[in-house]
Short mmCIF file of C-alpha atoms in Angstrom, two decimals:
data_model
loop_
_atom_site.label_atom_id
_atom_site.label_comp_id
_atom_site.label_asym_id
_atom_site.label_seq_id
_atom_site.Cartn_x
_atom_site.Cartn_y
_atom_site.Cartn_z
CA MET A 1055 -0.80 16.31 -6.13
CA ARG A 1056 -4.25 16.24 -7.72
CA LEU A 1057 -4.39 12.52 -7.11
CA TYR A 1058 -3.35 13.04 -3.52
CA LEU A 1059 -6.24 15.46 -3.00
CA LYS A 1060 -8.61 12.92 -4.53
CA PHE A 1061 -7.39 10.38 -2.03
CA VAL A 1062 -7.85 12.89 0.78
CA ALA A 1063 -11.44 13.37 -0.36
CA MET A 1064 -11.97 9.60 -0.41
CA HIS A 1065 -10.66 9.19 3.11
CA LEU A 1066 -12.89 12.02 4.24
CA LYS A 1067 -15.90 10.27 2.70
CA ARG A 1068 -14.84 7.05 4.35
CA SER A 1069 -14.56 8.68 7.78
CA MET A 1070 -17.93 10.30 7.27
CA ALA A 1071 -19.50 6.88 6.74
CA TYR A 1072 -19.19 6.56 10.51
CA LYS A 1073 -19.85 10.08 11.69
CA GLN A 1074 -20.19 9.55 15.43
CA SER A 1075 -17.09 7.41 15.54
CA PHE A 1076 -15.25 10.14 13.66
CA PHE A 1077 -16.15 12.89 16.12
CA MET A 1078 -15.56 10.72 19.16
CA SER A 1079 -12.10 9.69 18.01
CA THR A 1080 -11.21 13.28 17.10
CA LEU A 1081 -12.17 14.32 20.61
CA GLY A 1082 -10.36 11.33 22.06
CA GLN A 1083 -7.17 12.16 20.19
CA PHE A 1084 -7.43 15.70 21.45
CA LEU A 1085 -7.72 14.60 25.07
CA ILE A 1086 -5.05 11.90 24.90
CA SER A 1087 -2.34 14.26 23.81
CA PHE A 1088 -3.37 16.61 26.58
CA SER A 1089 -1.49 14.40 29.01
CA ALA A 1090 1.85 15.51 27.56
CA PHE A 1091 0.86 19.07 28.27
CA LEU A 1092 -0.28 18.34 31.82
CA SER A 1093 2.80 16.40 32.86
CA MET A 1094 5.00 19.25 31.68
CA TRP A 1095 2.84 21.75 33.51
CA PHE A 1096 3.04 19.87 36.82
CA LEU A 1097 6.75 19.25 36.57
CA LEU A 1098 7.65 22.84 35.84
CA SER A 1099 5.26 24.45 38.24
CA ARG A 1100 6.95 22.37 40.97
CA PHE A 1101 10.58 22.82 39.95
CA GLY A 1102 10.55 26.10 38.04
CA THR A 1103 13.06 25.08 35.38
CA VAL A 1104 14.26 21.87 33.73
CA GLY A 1105 17.87 21.92 32.64
CA GLY A 1106 17.74 25.70 32.72
CA TYR A 1107 14.62 26.04 30.59
CA THR A 1108 11.50 27.81 31.81
CA LEU A 1109 7.96 26.61 31.27
CA GLY A 1110 7.40 28.97 28.35
CA GLU A 1111 10.57 27.80 26.62
CA CYS A 1112 9.67 24.15 27.13
CA MET A 1113 6.16 24.78 25.84
CA LEU A 1114 7.57 26.28 22.68
CA CYS A 1115 9.84 23.28 22.22
CA ALA A 1116 7.01 20.83 22.93
CA GLY A 1117 4.70 22.64 20.52
CA VAL A 1118 7.27 22.30 17.74
CA THR A 1119 7.93 18.59 18.35
CA LEU A 1120 4.28 17.66 18.73
CA SER A 1121 3.19 19.68 15.69
CA GLY A 1122 5.89 18.06 13.58
CA PHE A 1123 4.86 14.64 14.79
CA SER A 1124 1.13 15.21 14.32
CA LEU A 1125 1.58 16.61 10.82
CA ALA A 1126 3.72 13.63 9.85
CA GLU A 1127 1.28 11.20 11.44
CA CYS A 1128 -1.69 12.85 9.78
CA PHE A 1129 -0.24 12.58 6.28
CA PHE A 1130 2.23 9.69 6.44
CA ARG A 1131 0.04 7.32 8.39
CA GLY A 1132 -0.02 4.90 5.44
CA PHE A 1133 3.61 4.09 6.21
CA ASP A 1134 2.83 3.56 9.87
CA ARG A 1135 0.28 0.89 8.94
CA PHE A 1136 2.45 -0.64 6.28
CA SER A 1137 3.03 -4.01 7.94
CA GLY A 1138 -0.71 -4.65 7.57
CA ILE A 1139 -0.58 -3.71 3.90
CA VAL A 1140 2.33 -6.04 3.22
CA LYS A 1141 0.89 -8.95 5.18
CA SER A 1142 -2.55 -8.77 3.62
CA ALA A 1143 -0.94 -8.66 0.15
CA GLY A 1144 -2.40 -5.18 -0.33
CA PHE A 1145 0.98 -4.21 -1.71
CA ASP A 1146 0.24 -6.35 -4.78
CA ARG A 1147 -2.64 -4.00 -5.51
CA VAL A 1148 -0.33 -1.02 -5.09
CA MET A 1149 2.13 -2.55 -7.57
CA LEU A 1150 -0.67 -3.07 -10.09
CA ARG A 1151 -1.37 0.62 -10.43
CA PRO A 1152 0.54 2.89 -12.76
CA ARG A 1153 1.61 5.34 -10.07
CA GLY A 1154 4.55 5.80 -7.77
CA LEU A 1155 4.65 3.27 -4.94
CA MET A 1156 5.45 5.79 -2.23
CA LEU A 1157 2.67 8.11 -3.31
CA GLN A 1158 0.17 5.27 -3.15
CA VAL A 1159 1.26 4.10 0.29
CA LEU A 1160 1.16 7.70 1.41
CA CYS A 1161 -2.43 7.84 0.21
CA ASP A 1162 -3.41 4.52 1.71
CA ASP A 1163 -4.46 5.93 5.02
CA ILE A 1164 -5.07 9.52 5.97
CA GLU A 1165 -6.74 9.70 9.32
CA PHE A 1166 -8.71 12.82 10.01
CA ALA A 1167 -9.33 11.92 13.63
CA ARG A 1168 -5.65 12.81 14.06
CA LEU A 1169 -6.65 16.40 13.44
CA GLY A 1170 -7.64 16.46 17.12
CA LYS A 1171 -4.03 15.82 18.01
CA LEU A 1172 -2.85 18.36 15.48
CA ILE A 1173 -5.15 21.05 16.84
CA GLN A 1174 -3.94 20.31 20.34
CA SER A 1175 -0.30 20.61 19.37
CA ILE A 1176 -0.99 23.86 17.54
CA VAL A 1177 -2.71 25.20 20.66
CA MET A 1178 0.36 24.23 22.62
CA LEU A 1179 2.63 25.86 20.07
CA ALA A 1180 0.60 29.05 20.15
CA TRP A 1181 0.73 29.08 23.93
CA GLY A 1182 4.46 28.47 23.85
CA VAL A 1183 4.87 31.35 21.41
CA ALA A 1184 2.88 33.62 23.70
CA ARG A 1185 4.63 32.55 26.91
CA SER A 1186 8.18 32.29 25.64
CA PRO A 1187 10.58 35.16 26.29
CA VAL A 1188 11.30 35.41 22.56
CA ALA A 1189 10.95 38.85 20.97
CA TRP A 1190 9.25 37.83 17.72
CA THR A 1191 10.64 39.13 14.45
CA PRO A 1192 9.92 37.95 10.88
CA TRP A 1193 13.24 36.08 10.97
CA ARG A 1194 12.32 34.25 14.18
CA ALA A 1195 8.86 33.43 12.87
CA LEU A 1196 10.53 31.92 9.82
CA VAL A 1197 12.81 29.85 12.05
CA LEU A 1198 9.77 28.57 13.94
CA LEU A 1199 8.05 27.55 10.70
CA LEU A 1200 11.21 25.81 9.54
CA MET A 1201 11.36 23.93 12.82
CA VAL A 1202 7.83 22.57 12.46
CA ALA A 1203 8.46 21.66 8.81
CA GLY A 1204 11.77 20.02 9.74
CA GLY A 1205 10.05 18.02 12.46
CA THR A 1206 7.48 16.79 9.97
CA VAL A 1207 10.27 15.72 7.61
CA ILE A 1208 12.19 13.82 10.31
CA PHE A 1209 9.13 11.97 11.59
CA ALA A 1210 7.94 11.24 8.05
CA ALA A 1211 11.37 9.79 7.25
CA LEU A 1212 11.12 7.60 10.35
CA PHE A 1213 7.70 6.36 9.25
CA ILE A 1214 9.20 5.45 5.87
CA LEU A 1215 12.07 3.69 7.64
CA TYR A 1216 9.56 1.73 9.72
CA ALA A 1217 7.66 0.74 6.58
CA ALA A 1218 10.84 -0.24 4.73
CA LEU A 1219 11.76 -2.63 7.53
CA CYS A 1220 8.40 -4.39 7.05
CA PHE A 1221 9.69 -5.74 3.73
CA PHE A 1222 12.31 -7.67 5.67
CA THR A 1223 10.39 -8.71 8.77
CA LEU A 1224 6.73 -8.57 7.65
CA GLU A 1225 5.94 -7.63 11.22
CA GLY A 1226 6.33 -3.98 12.02
CA LEU A 1227 9.43 -3.59 14.12
CA GLU A 1228 8.06 -2.02 17.27
CA VAL A 1229 11.56 -0.96 18.24
CA VAL A 1230 11.33 1.79 15.64
CA ASN A 1231 8.47 3.24 17.66
CA ILE A 1232 11.04 4.29 20.24
CA PHE A 1233 12.22 6.78 17.68
CA THR A 1234 8.79 7.98 16.60
CA HIS A 1235 6.32 7.78 19.47
CA GLY A 1236 9.15 7.77 22.00
CA MET A 1237 10.61 10.93 20.56
CA ARG A 1238 7.23 12.58 20.69
CA GLU A 1239 7.33 12.02 24.46
CA TYR A 1240 10.94 12.97 25.11
CA GLY A 1241 11.27 15.63 22.46
CA VAL A 1242 9.01 17.99 24.37
CA TYR A 1243 12.12 19.14 26.28
CA PRO A 1244 15.15 20.65 24.54
CA LEU A 1245 17.43 17.70 23.86
CA ASP A 1246 20.42 18.90 25.85
CA VAL A 1247 18.57 18.26 29.13
CA TYR A 1248 19.32 14.58 28.52
CA GLY A 1249 23.08 15.12 28.35
CA GLY A 1250 25.75 15.37 25.68
CA GLY A 1251 25.65 11.72 24.59
CA ILE A 1252 21.99 11.84 23.71
CA LEU A 1253 22.48 15.17 21.98
CA LYS A 1254 25.24 13.68 19.80
CA PHE A 1255 23.02 10.72 18.96
CA CYS A 1256 20.21 13.11 18.06
CA THR A 1257 22.53 15.10 15.82
CA PHE A 1258 24.43 12.42 13.93
CA VAL A 1259 22.34 9.24 14.06
CA ILE A 1260 18.74 10.34 14.01
CA PRO A 1261 18.96 14.09 13.54
CA TYR A 1262 16.11 15.34 15.72
CA ALA A 1263 18.34 18.10 17.01
CA LEU A 1264 18.33 19.69 13.54
CA PHE A 1265 14.74 20.80 13.93
CA GLN A 1266 14.61 20.99 17.71
CA TYR A 1267 17.70 21.84 19.76
CA TYR A 1268 19.85 23.93 17.41
CA PRO A 1269 17.22 26.24 15.93
CA LEU A 1270 15.67 26.56 19.38
CA MET A 1271 18.97 27.93 20.65
CA ALA A 1272 18.86 30.52 17.89
CA LEU A 1273 15.26 31.31 18.69
CA LEU A 1274 15.89 31.73 22.41
CA GLY A 1275 18.98 33.83 21.72
CA ARG A 1276 21.25 31.36 23.55
CA THR A 1277 23.79 31.26 20.76
CA GLU A 1278 25.67 33.78 18.67
CA HIS A 1279 25.45 31.60 15.59
CA TRP A 1280 22.34 32.84 13.76
CA PHE A 1281 22.72 30.13 11.10
CA LEU A 1282 21.68 27.49 13.64
CA GLY A 1283 18.18 28.78 12.89
CA LEU A 1284 18.52 27.36 9.39
CA MET A 1285 19.51 23.88 10.58
CA PRO A 1286 15.99 22.45 9.89
CA MET A 1287 16.76 22.91 6.19
CA LEU A 1288 19.19 20.01 6.48
CA THR A 1289 16.48 17.57 7.61
CA PRO A 1290 15.58 16.38 4.09
CA LEU A 1291 19.03 14.78 3.97
CA PHE A 1292 17.75 12.21 6.46
CA LEU A 1293 15.12 11.18 3.91
CA ILE A 1294 17.84 9.86 1.60
CA PRO A 1295 18.92 6.79 3.61
CA CYS A 1296 15.31 6.05 4.58
CA ALA A 1297 14.09 6.21 0.99
CA ALA A 1298 17.08 4.11 -0.13
CA LEU A 1299 16.18 1.38 2.34
CA TRP A 1300 12.61 1.52 1.04
CA GLN A 1301 13.89 0.98 -2.51
CA ILE A 1302 15.93 -2.03 -1.40
CA GLY A 1303 12.82 -3.36 0.32
CA VAL A 1304 10.71 -3.04 -2.82
CA ARG A 1305 13.34 -4.92 -4.81
CA ARG A 1306 13.35 -7.65 -2.18
CA TYR A 1307 9.56 -7.88 -2.27
CA LYS A 1308 9.64 -8.28 -6.03
CA SER A 1309 12.08 -11.13 -5.82
CA ALA A 1310 10.64 -12.88 -2.77
CA GLY A 1311 6.92 -12.46 -3.20
CA SER A 1312 4.39 -12.56 -0.45
CA MET B 97 0.82 -10.95 -27.23
CA ILE B 98 2.42 -12.72 -24.28
CA GLN B 99 5.72 -14.50 -24.76
CA VAL B 100 7.09 -16.49 -21.86
CA GLU B 101 10.39 -18.26 -22.22
CA HIS B 102 12.14 -20.51 -19.71
CA LEU B 103 10.65 -18.74 -16.74
CA THR B 104 11.93 -20.01 -13.39
CA LYS B 105 10.99 -18.82 -9.97
CA SER B 106 11.63 -20.31 -6.56
CA TYR B 107 10.73 -19.15 -3.08
CA ARG B 108 12.42 -19.58 0.22
CA VAL B 109 9.97 -21.13 2.64
CA SER B 110 10.71 -21.46 6.32
CA ARG B 111 9.80 -24.72 7.93
CA ARG B 112 9.39 -25.47 11.57
CA SER B 113 7.48 -27.97 13.63
CA GLY B 114 4.34 -26.88 15.43
CA GLY B 115 4.21 -26.04 19.10
CA LEU B 116 5.32 -23.13 21.21
CA ILE B 117 8.73 -24.53 22.16
CA LYS B 118 9.66 -25.13 18.54
CA ALA B 119 8.40 -21.66 17.70
CA VAL B 120 10.71 -20.14 20.28
CA ALA B 121 13.60 -22.32 19.11
CA ALA B 122 12.98 -21.07 15.59
CA LEU B 123 13.80 -17.56 16.74
CA GLY B 124 17.46 -18.50 16.80
CA LYS B 125 17.90 -20.40 13.61
CA ARG B 126 15.48 -20.88 10.83
CA ASP B 127 15.30 -23.86 8.53
CA THR B 128 14.58 -22.61 5.10
CA GLU B 129 13.95 -24.62 2.05
CA ARG B 130 13.76 -23.58 -1.58
CA VAL B 131 10.46 -24.40 -3.19
CA VAL B 132 10.32 -24.24 -6.96
CA ALA B 133 7.16 -22.47 -8.09
CA LEU B 134 7.95 -22.21 -11.81
CA ASP B 135 10.34 -24.57 -13.51
CA ASP B 136 11.44 -23.62 -17.03
CA LEU B 137 7.99 -22.50 -18.13
CA SER B 138 7.45 -21.39 -21.74
CA PHE B 139 4.30 -20.49 -23.65
CA THR B 140 2.89 -17.89 -26.00
CA VAL B 141 -0.53 -16.28 -26.03
CA SER B 142 -1.66 -14.41 -29.15
CA ASP B 143 -3.78 -11.27 -29.20
CA GLY B 144 -7.48 -11.87 -28.78
CA GLU B 145 -7.22 -15.33 -27.28
CA ILE B 146 -9.04 -16.44 -24.15
CA VAL B 147 -6.72 -18.84 -22.43
CA GLY B 148 -7.75 -21.01 -19.51
CA TYR B 149 -4.82 -21.50 -17.19
CA ILE B 150 -5.50 -24.50 -15.02
CA GLY B 151 -3.73 -26.70 -12.56
CA PRO B 152 -4.10 -27.93 -9.00
CA ASN B 153 -3.54 -25.66 -6.01
CA GLY B 154 0.11 -24.70 -5.66
CA ALA B 155 0.92 -25.47 -9.29
CA GLY B 156 2.28 -21.96 -9.94
CA LYS B 157 -0.71 -20.26 -11.52
CA SER B 158 -0.74 -17.22 -9.27
CA THR B 159 3.04 -16.88 -9.49
CA THR B 160 2.76 -16.75 -13.27
CA ILE B 161 0.05 -14.08 -13.09
CA LYS B 162 2.13 -12.06 -10.64
CA ILE B 163 5.18 -12.19 -12.90
CA LEU B 164 3.13 -11.31 -15.98
CA SER B 165 1.60 -8.35 -14.18
CA GLY B 166 4.93 -7.02 -12.92
CA ILE B 167 4.50 -7.72 -9.21
CA LEU B 168 7.25 -10.32 -9.04
CA THR B 169 10.63 -10.67 -10.72
CA PRO B 170 11.52 -14.19 -11.90
CA ASP B 171 14.86 -15.83 -11.02
CA SER B 172 15.60 -16.40 -14.69
CA GLY B 173 13.89 -16.53 -18.05
CA GLU B 174 12.40 -13.98 -20.40
CA CYS B 175 8.93 -12.57 -20.61
CA LEU B 176 7.49 -10.03 -23.02
CA VAL B 177 3.95 -8.71 -22.86
CA ASP B 178 3.13 -6.53 -25.88
CA GLY B 179 6.84 -5.80 -26.10
CA ARG B 180 7.20 -4.85 -22.44
CA VAL B 181 9.16 -6.63 -19.74
CA PRO B 182 6.60 -6.40 -16.92
CA TRP B 183 8.93 -6.08 -13.92
CA ARG B 184 11.30 -3.61 -15.60
CA GLU B 185 8.66 -1.14 -16.81
CA ARG B 186 6.08 -1.57 -14.10
CA LYS B 187 4.19 1.71 -14.53
CA ARG B 188 3.99 1.60 -18.31
CA HIS B 189 3.00 -2.06 -18.18
CA VAL B 190 0.26 -1.96 -15.57
CA ALA B 191 -1.40 0.99 -17.29
CA ARG B 192 -2.23 -1.37 -20.16
CA ILE B 193 -3.45 -4.41 -18.22
CA GLY B 194 -6.45 -5.13 -16.03
CA VAL B 195 -6.28 -7.62 -13.16
CA VAL B 196 -9.10 -9.10 -11.12
CA PHE B 197 -8.33 -11.24 -8.08
CA GLY B 198 -11.46 -13.17 -7.17
CA GLN B 199 -10.47 -13.28 -3.53
CA ARG B 200 -9.44 -9.67 -3.14
CA SER B 201 -11.10 -6.36 -3.76
CA GLN B 202 -9.90 -3.13 -5.20
CA LEU B 203 -13.06 -1.25 -4.25
CA TRP B 204 -13.19 0.99 -1.23
CA TRP B 205 -15.24 -0.74 1.40
CA ASP B 206 -17.16 2.15 2.92
CA VAL B 207 -17.84 4.49 0.01
CA PRO B 208 -20.21 4.13 -2.95
CA VAL B 209 -18.74 2.14 -5.83
CA ILE B 210 -18.90 5.14 -8.17
CA ASP B 211 -16.42 6.99 -5.91
CA SER B 212 -13.95 4.12 -6.22
CA PHE B 213 -14.40 4.28 -9.99
CA ASP B 214 -13.79 8.03 -10.01
CA LEU B 215 -10.57 7.51 -8.11
CA LEU B 216 -9.43 4.83 -10.55
CA LYS B 217 -10.09 7.27 -13.37
CA ASP B 218 -7.48 9.57 -11.83
CA ILE B 219 -5.06 6.79 -10.92
CA TYR B 220 -5.07 5.57 -14.53
CA ARG B 221 -5.29 9.08 -15.99
CA VAL B 222 -8.34 8.24 -18.09
CA ASP B 223 -9.64 11.40 -19.73
CA ALA B 224 -13.15 12.51 -18.86
CA SER B 225 -14.93 11.71 -22.12
CA ARG B 226 -13.39 8.27 -22.47
CA TYR B 227 -14.17 7.52 -18.82
CA LYS B 228 -17.79 8.49 -19.29
CA LYS B 229 -18.09 6.36 -22.40
CA ASN B 230 -16.52 3.34 -20.73
CA LEU B 231 -18.54 3.77 -17.57
CA ASP B 232 -21.82 3.99 -19.49
CA GLU B 233 -20.95 0.94 -21.53
CA LEU B 234 -19.86 -1.16 -18.54
CA THR B 235 -22.87 -0.04 -16.52
CA GLY B 236 -25.15 -1.24 -19.29
CA LEU B 237 -23.42 -4.54 -19.94
CA LEU B 238 -22.91 -5.51 -16.31
CA ASP B 239 -26.17 -4.03 -15.08
CA LEU B 240 -24.53 -1.78 -12.51
CA GLU B 241 -27.00 1.11 -12.52
CA THR B 242 -28.37 0.54 -9.01
CA LEU B 243 -25.10 -0.74 -7.57
CA LEU B 244 -22.99 2.33 -8.30
CA ARG B 245 -24.38 4.38 -5.45
CA THR B 246 -24.12 1.56 -2.88
CA PRO B 247 -21.08 1.18 -0.62
CA ALA B 248 -19.09 -1.92 -1.59
CA ARG B 249 -19.54 -3.49 1.84
CA GLN B 250 -23.29 -3.72 1.25
CA LEU B 251 -23.07 -5.54 -2.07
CA SER B 252 -23.54 -9.27 -2.46
CA LEU B 253 -20.51 -11.19 -3.71
CA GLY B 254 -21.99 -11.49 -7.19
CA GLN B 255 -22.77 -7.78 -7.37
CA ARG B 256 -19.34 -6.91 -6.05
CA MET B 257 -17.58 -9.12 -8.58
CA ARG B 258 -19.40 -7.37 -11.42
CA CYS B 259 -18.16 -4.07 -10.02
CA GLU B 260 -14.62 -5.46 -9.66
CA VAL B 261 -14.58 -6.50 -13.31
CA ALA B 262 -15.84 -3.08 -14.37
CA ALA B 263 -13.18 -1.45 -12.18
CA ALA B 264 -10.47 -3.44 -13.96
CA LEU B 265 -11.71 -2.34 -17.39
CA LEU B 266 -12.26 1.40 -16.91
CA HIS B 267 -8.90 2.18 -18.49
CA ASP B 268 -9.41 0.04 -21.63
CA PRO B 269 -6.71 -2.56 -20.96
CA ASP B 270 -5.61 -4.68 -23.94
CA LEU B 271 -5.08 -7.59 -21.63
CA LEU B 272 -7.16 -8.93 -18.79
CA PHE B 273 -5.90 -11.28 -16.08
CA LEU B 274 -8.66 -12.99 -14.16
CA ASP B 275 -7.58 -14.96 -11.11
CA GLU B 276 -10.50 -17.17 -10.05
CA PRO B 277 -13.16 -14.61 -10.95
CA THR B 278 -16.13 -16.90 -10.36
CA ILE B 279 -15.10 -18.26 -6.98
CA GLY B 280 -18.09 -18.33 -4.63
CA LEU B 281 -20.56 -16.93 -7.15
CA ASP B 282 -24.08 -18.26 -7.70
CA ALA B 283 -25.18 -19.69 -11.05
CA VAL B 284 -26.81 -16.49 -12.31
CA SER B 285 -23.78 -14.33 -11.53
CA LYS B 286 -21.41 -16.85 -13.07
CA LEU B 287 -23.39 -16.97 -16.30
CA ALA B 288 -23.64 -13.18 -16.47
CA LEU B 289 -19.92 -12.80 -15.90
CA ARG B 290 -19.00 -15.42 -18.52
CA LYS B 291 -21.31 -13.78 -21.05
CA PHE B 292 -19.73 -10.43 -20.39
CA ILE B 293 -16.16 -11.74 -20.74
CA LEU B 294 -17.03 -13.36 -24.08
CA GLU B 295 -18.66 -10.20 -25.35
CA ARG B 296 -15.77 -8.05 -24.31
CA ASN B 297 -13.36 -10.40 -26.05
CA ARG B 298 -15.42 -10.41 -29.22
CA ALA B 299 -16.14 -6.69 -29.37
CA ARG B 300 -12.71 -5.38 -28.37
CA GLY B 301 -10.36 -8.26 -28.96
CA THR B 302 -9.24 -8.11 -25.35
CA THR B 303 -6.84 -10.95 -24.57
CA VAL B 304 -7.91 -12.85 -21.48
CA LEU B 305 -5.82 -15.09 -19.26
CA LEU B 306 -8.06 -16.86 -16.82
CA THR B 307 -7.16 -19.08 -13.88
CA THR B 308 -9.94 -21.07 -12.32
CA HIS B 309 -10.83 -24.34 -10.68
CA ASP B 310 -14.26 -24.25 -12.27
CA MET B 311 -14.10 -26.40 -15.41
CA GLN B 312 -17.37 -24.90 -16.59
CA ASP B 313 -15.63 -21.53 -16.83
CA ILE B 314 -13.06 -23.17 -19.05
CA GLU B 315 -15.66 -24.92 -21.17
CA ALA B 316 -17.66 -21.73 -21.62
CA LEU B 317 -14.80 -19.33 -22.25
CA ALA B 318 -11.44 -20.78 -23.13
CA THR B 319 -10.42 -21.26 -26.71
CA ARG B 320 -7.26 -22.81 -25.40
CA VAL B 321 -6.20 -24.60 -22.22
CA LEU B 322 -2.79 -24.49 -20.56
CA LEU B 323 -2.29 -27.08 -17.84
CA ILE B 324 0.46 -26.41 -15.35
CA GLY B 325 1.66 -28.69 -12.56
CA ARG B 326 4.64 -28.33 -10.21
CA GLY B 327 5.75 -25.30 -12.20
CA LYS B 328 5.93 -27.06 -15.55
CA LEU B 329 3.70 -26.75 -18.57
CA LEU B 330 2.05 -30.17 -19.04
CA LEU B 331 -0.48 -29.62 -21.76
CA ASP B 332 -1.36 -26.96 -24.32
CA GLY B 333 -4.43 -27.51 -26.47
CA SER B 334 -8.06 -26.68 -27.14
CA PHE B 335 -10.73 -27.62 -24.64
CA GLU B 336 -12.24 -30.07 -27.13
CA ASP B 337 -8.91 -31.86 -27.57
CA VAL B 338 -8.56 -32.24 -23.83
CA ARG B 339 -12.12 -33.50 -23.50
CA ALA B 340 -11.70 -35.98 -26.36
CA SER B 341 -8.49 -37.34 -24.91
CA LEU B 342 -10.32 -38.37 -21.75
CA PRO B 343 -13.27 -40.47 -22.84
CA GLY B 344 -15.53 -42.01 -20.24
CA THR B 345 -15.21 -39.30 -17.63
CA GLY B 346 -18.62 -37.98 -16.66
CA SER B 347 -18.68 -34.51 -15.16
CA LEU B 348 -16.23 -31.78 -15.95
CA ASP B 349 -14.72 -32.04 -12.47
CA GLU B 350 -14.09 -35.76 -12.97
CA MET B 351 -12.44 -34.90 -16.24
CA ALA B 352 -10.15 -32.40 -14.51
CA ALA B 353 -9.30 -34.89 -11.79
CA ALA B 354 -8.50 -37.53 -14.43
CA LEU B 355 -6.34 -35.00 -16.20
CA TYR B 356 -4.36 -34.18 -13.04
CA ARG B 357 -3.96 -37.92 -12.32
CA ARG B 358 -2.64 -38.59 -15.78
CA TYR B 359 0.14 -36.08 -15.29
CA GLY B 360 0.71 -37.10 -11.71
CA VAL B 361 0.10 -33.68 -10.22
#
């Protein structure tokens, strides 16, 4: 953890070497993610509800998904850029240091300009909290926190999955982006608006629904099953197959070389 | 002490003809070929030696270094470095070795060199007093005083290489792997670097394994030469022996070329 903080400090120093660029990209990131907000606003002000959800409810859902994504992107960005690290043989350097491989890749890139995005998604979350019909209690606040944390875990696991595939293809497999960046787009609405098939996929294959749909139902009082609020606690299970694939990838790298 | 026995390593290399059409065709099926990088390689290096590891491009030098430093796993064969199998105990192993790749950097590009050093101190868990002692010593010997506060991107190659070498030694490794450390350096920097490596070896008994194409590096540093070609060990002897066996060759480069010709590599 101490080492991680040192790396954070280094990345901060690095960003500060180009101060104007840093502030411009922070602002840029802030504005870019505003589009998600605007499209939702226009759609719902025209049609009133989507799949039975009001604007406030959708905002809450979007805030959770975007916050989870931004947090994961902010801290797990090293995995997102991993194809570059593997191709440029930077992974050799990682292997030469007496620390865990995942920790080092995690530390390889921490982009502070992404804070713009993070701030924006937190604004959206706060607005969703204010506008949603939820009567807030400590229990519901806890569920909300779990949802954001669960979202971070799921997206982080997907970044690791993406990186692990780089060991096999060298190129980053852009198809995985459907599940990361794509989900950021589609996950702003509760998943059941896309139909039962998608919801099943998002429960059993890539379990987005664990941090989004099910706890949201508990939060909005649309279910009797209070324990659905604790579903985000299952998200770390998704890390297991992703981390396993990573391990297989490392073994392959060691036997194939670069 | 490095013991290498019957080390073998081959890679799968994909081959295809040039051109866009062939590139598209290669999407379907790929022709792969096994290329042998190391072929039953055995040698031993004792503590405190400076060994020059030479051979033409593609001979297997870098593969050997990568196996010895735990980055790659060989197909077969044994390898012990100070009692450790590099690829099985990666963390424990790399904490005790220093590696410098002449063509790559481990310094952070945009921040002052001293910040990179501070980070390495934490990566290698060097305690504060030992770090300070090592840093002072390396700063003096490599003349880094003014360089430490400069971002790495603004250093000349010679200055940067001095910093790279210091970076690899901050954690007191017993063993130093140098992969073409003098590539692209001017005469002054080369001489300074060679002098430093010799001093370090004398003062601390650091074992050095050095790959280079610069025969002057070998002449100045190596107490022993290992020649490798097509993955096999071809010659193991002192620099003087090698020189004496090739009378009538003028420059050191001619000598090396004659040596490669003799072994047909």
